[in-house]
XYZ file of C-alpha atoms in Angstrom:
74
model
C -19.094 18.714 -24.539
C -22.802 19.392 -24.435
C -25.134 18.516 -21.565
C -26.617 15.391 -22.956
C -23.130 13.889 -23.659
C -22.019 14.769 -20.125
C -25.000 13.062 -18.599
C -24.504 10.111 -20.867
C -20.920 9.579 -20.004
C -21.265 10.370 -16.208
C -22.233 6.894 -14.951
C -19.470 5.348 -17.012
C -16.900 7.801 -15.597
C -17.873 6.929 -12.095
C -17.484 3.224 -12.975
C -13.948 3.757 -14.359
C -13.034 6.112 -11.431
C -14.249 3.591 -8.844
C -15.817 6.228 -6.783
C -18.160 9.086 -7.173
C -16.927 11.832 -9.800
C -15.769 14.866 -7.614
C -14.855 17.005 -10.540
C -16.701 17.601 -13.895
C -13.291 16.954 -15.580
C -13.607 13.146 -15.108
C -16.398 12.990 -17.492
C -14.720 15.455 -19.859
C -11.465 13.446 -19.716
C -13.518 10.289 -20.630
C -14.954 12.100 -23.698
C -11.532 13.324 -24.920
C -10.164 9.603 -24.213
C -13.059 8.327 -26.426
C -12.295 10.726 -29.261
C -8.556 9.946 -29.107
C -9.099 6.247 -29.122
C -11.449 6.658 -32.335
C -8.527 8.678 -33.942
C -6.126 5.892 -33.130
C -4.233 7.582 -30.361
C -2.762 4.934 -28.120
C -1.196 7.043 -25.199
C -2.404 10.139 -23.580
C -0.585 12.174 -20.818
C -2.651 14.091 -18.324
C -2.056 16.457 -15.569
C -3.284 19.762 -14.298
C -0.047 20.872 -12.912
C -1.766 22.441 -9.845
C 0.490 20.774 -7.284
C 3.528 22.283 -9.261
C 1.948 25.698 -8.899
C 2.515 25.632 -5.119
C 5.852 23.875 -5.279
C 4.748 20.164 -5.447
C 4.136 17.789 -2.889
C 5.588 18.432 0.591
C 8.059 15.456 0.201
C 9.464 17.038 -3.009
C 9.804 20.507 -1.203
C 11.670 18.661 1.569
C 14.038 16.927 -0.846
C 14.676 20.104 -2.670
C 15.494 21.875 0.563
C 17.785 19.111 1.586
C 19.647 19.113 -1.801
C 19.969 22.908 -1.826
C 21.557 22.894 1.787
C 23.992 20.254 0.871
C 25.030 22.065 -2.273
C 25.726 25.101 -0.288
C 28.222 23.166 1.953
C 30.180 21.934 -0.939
């Protein structure tokens, strides 16, 4: 995405996000969504996977620990 496109989409990305854009990816994802919509794509899945890199959310880590502990008792 070039600079002009980024700056043009920025206010709209802020509007859709409902808060100031913290990452440049918000604007880029809006651009990707626009291109996909124009091509007739109805559903997009998105995710950086950064939480999985470090074991997910703490609740998931606790659930895994509890499950693995119970499995060892059986």
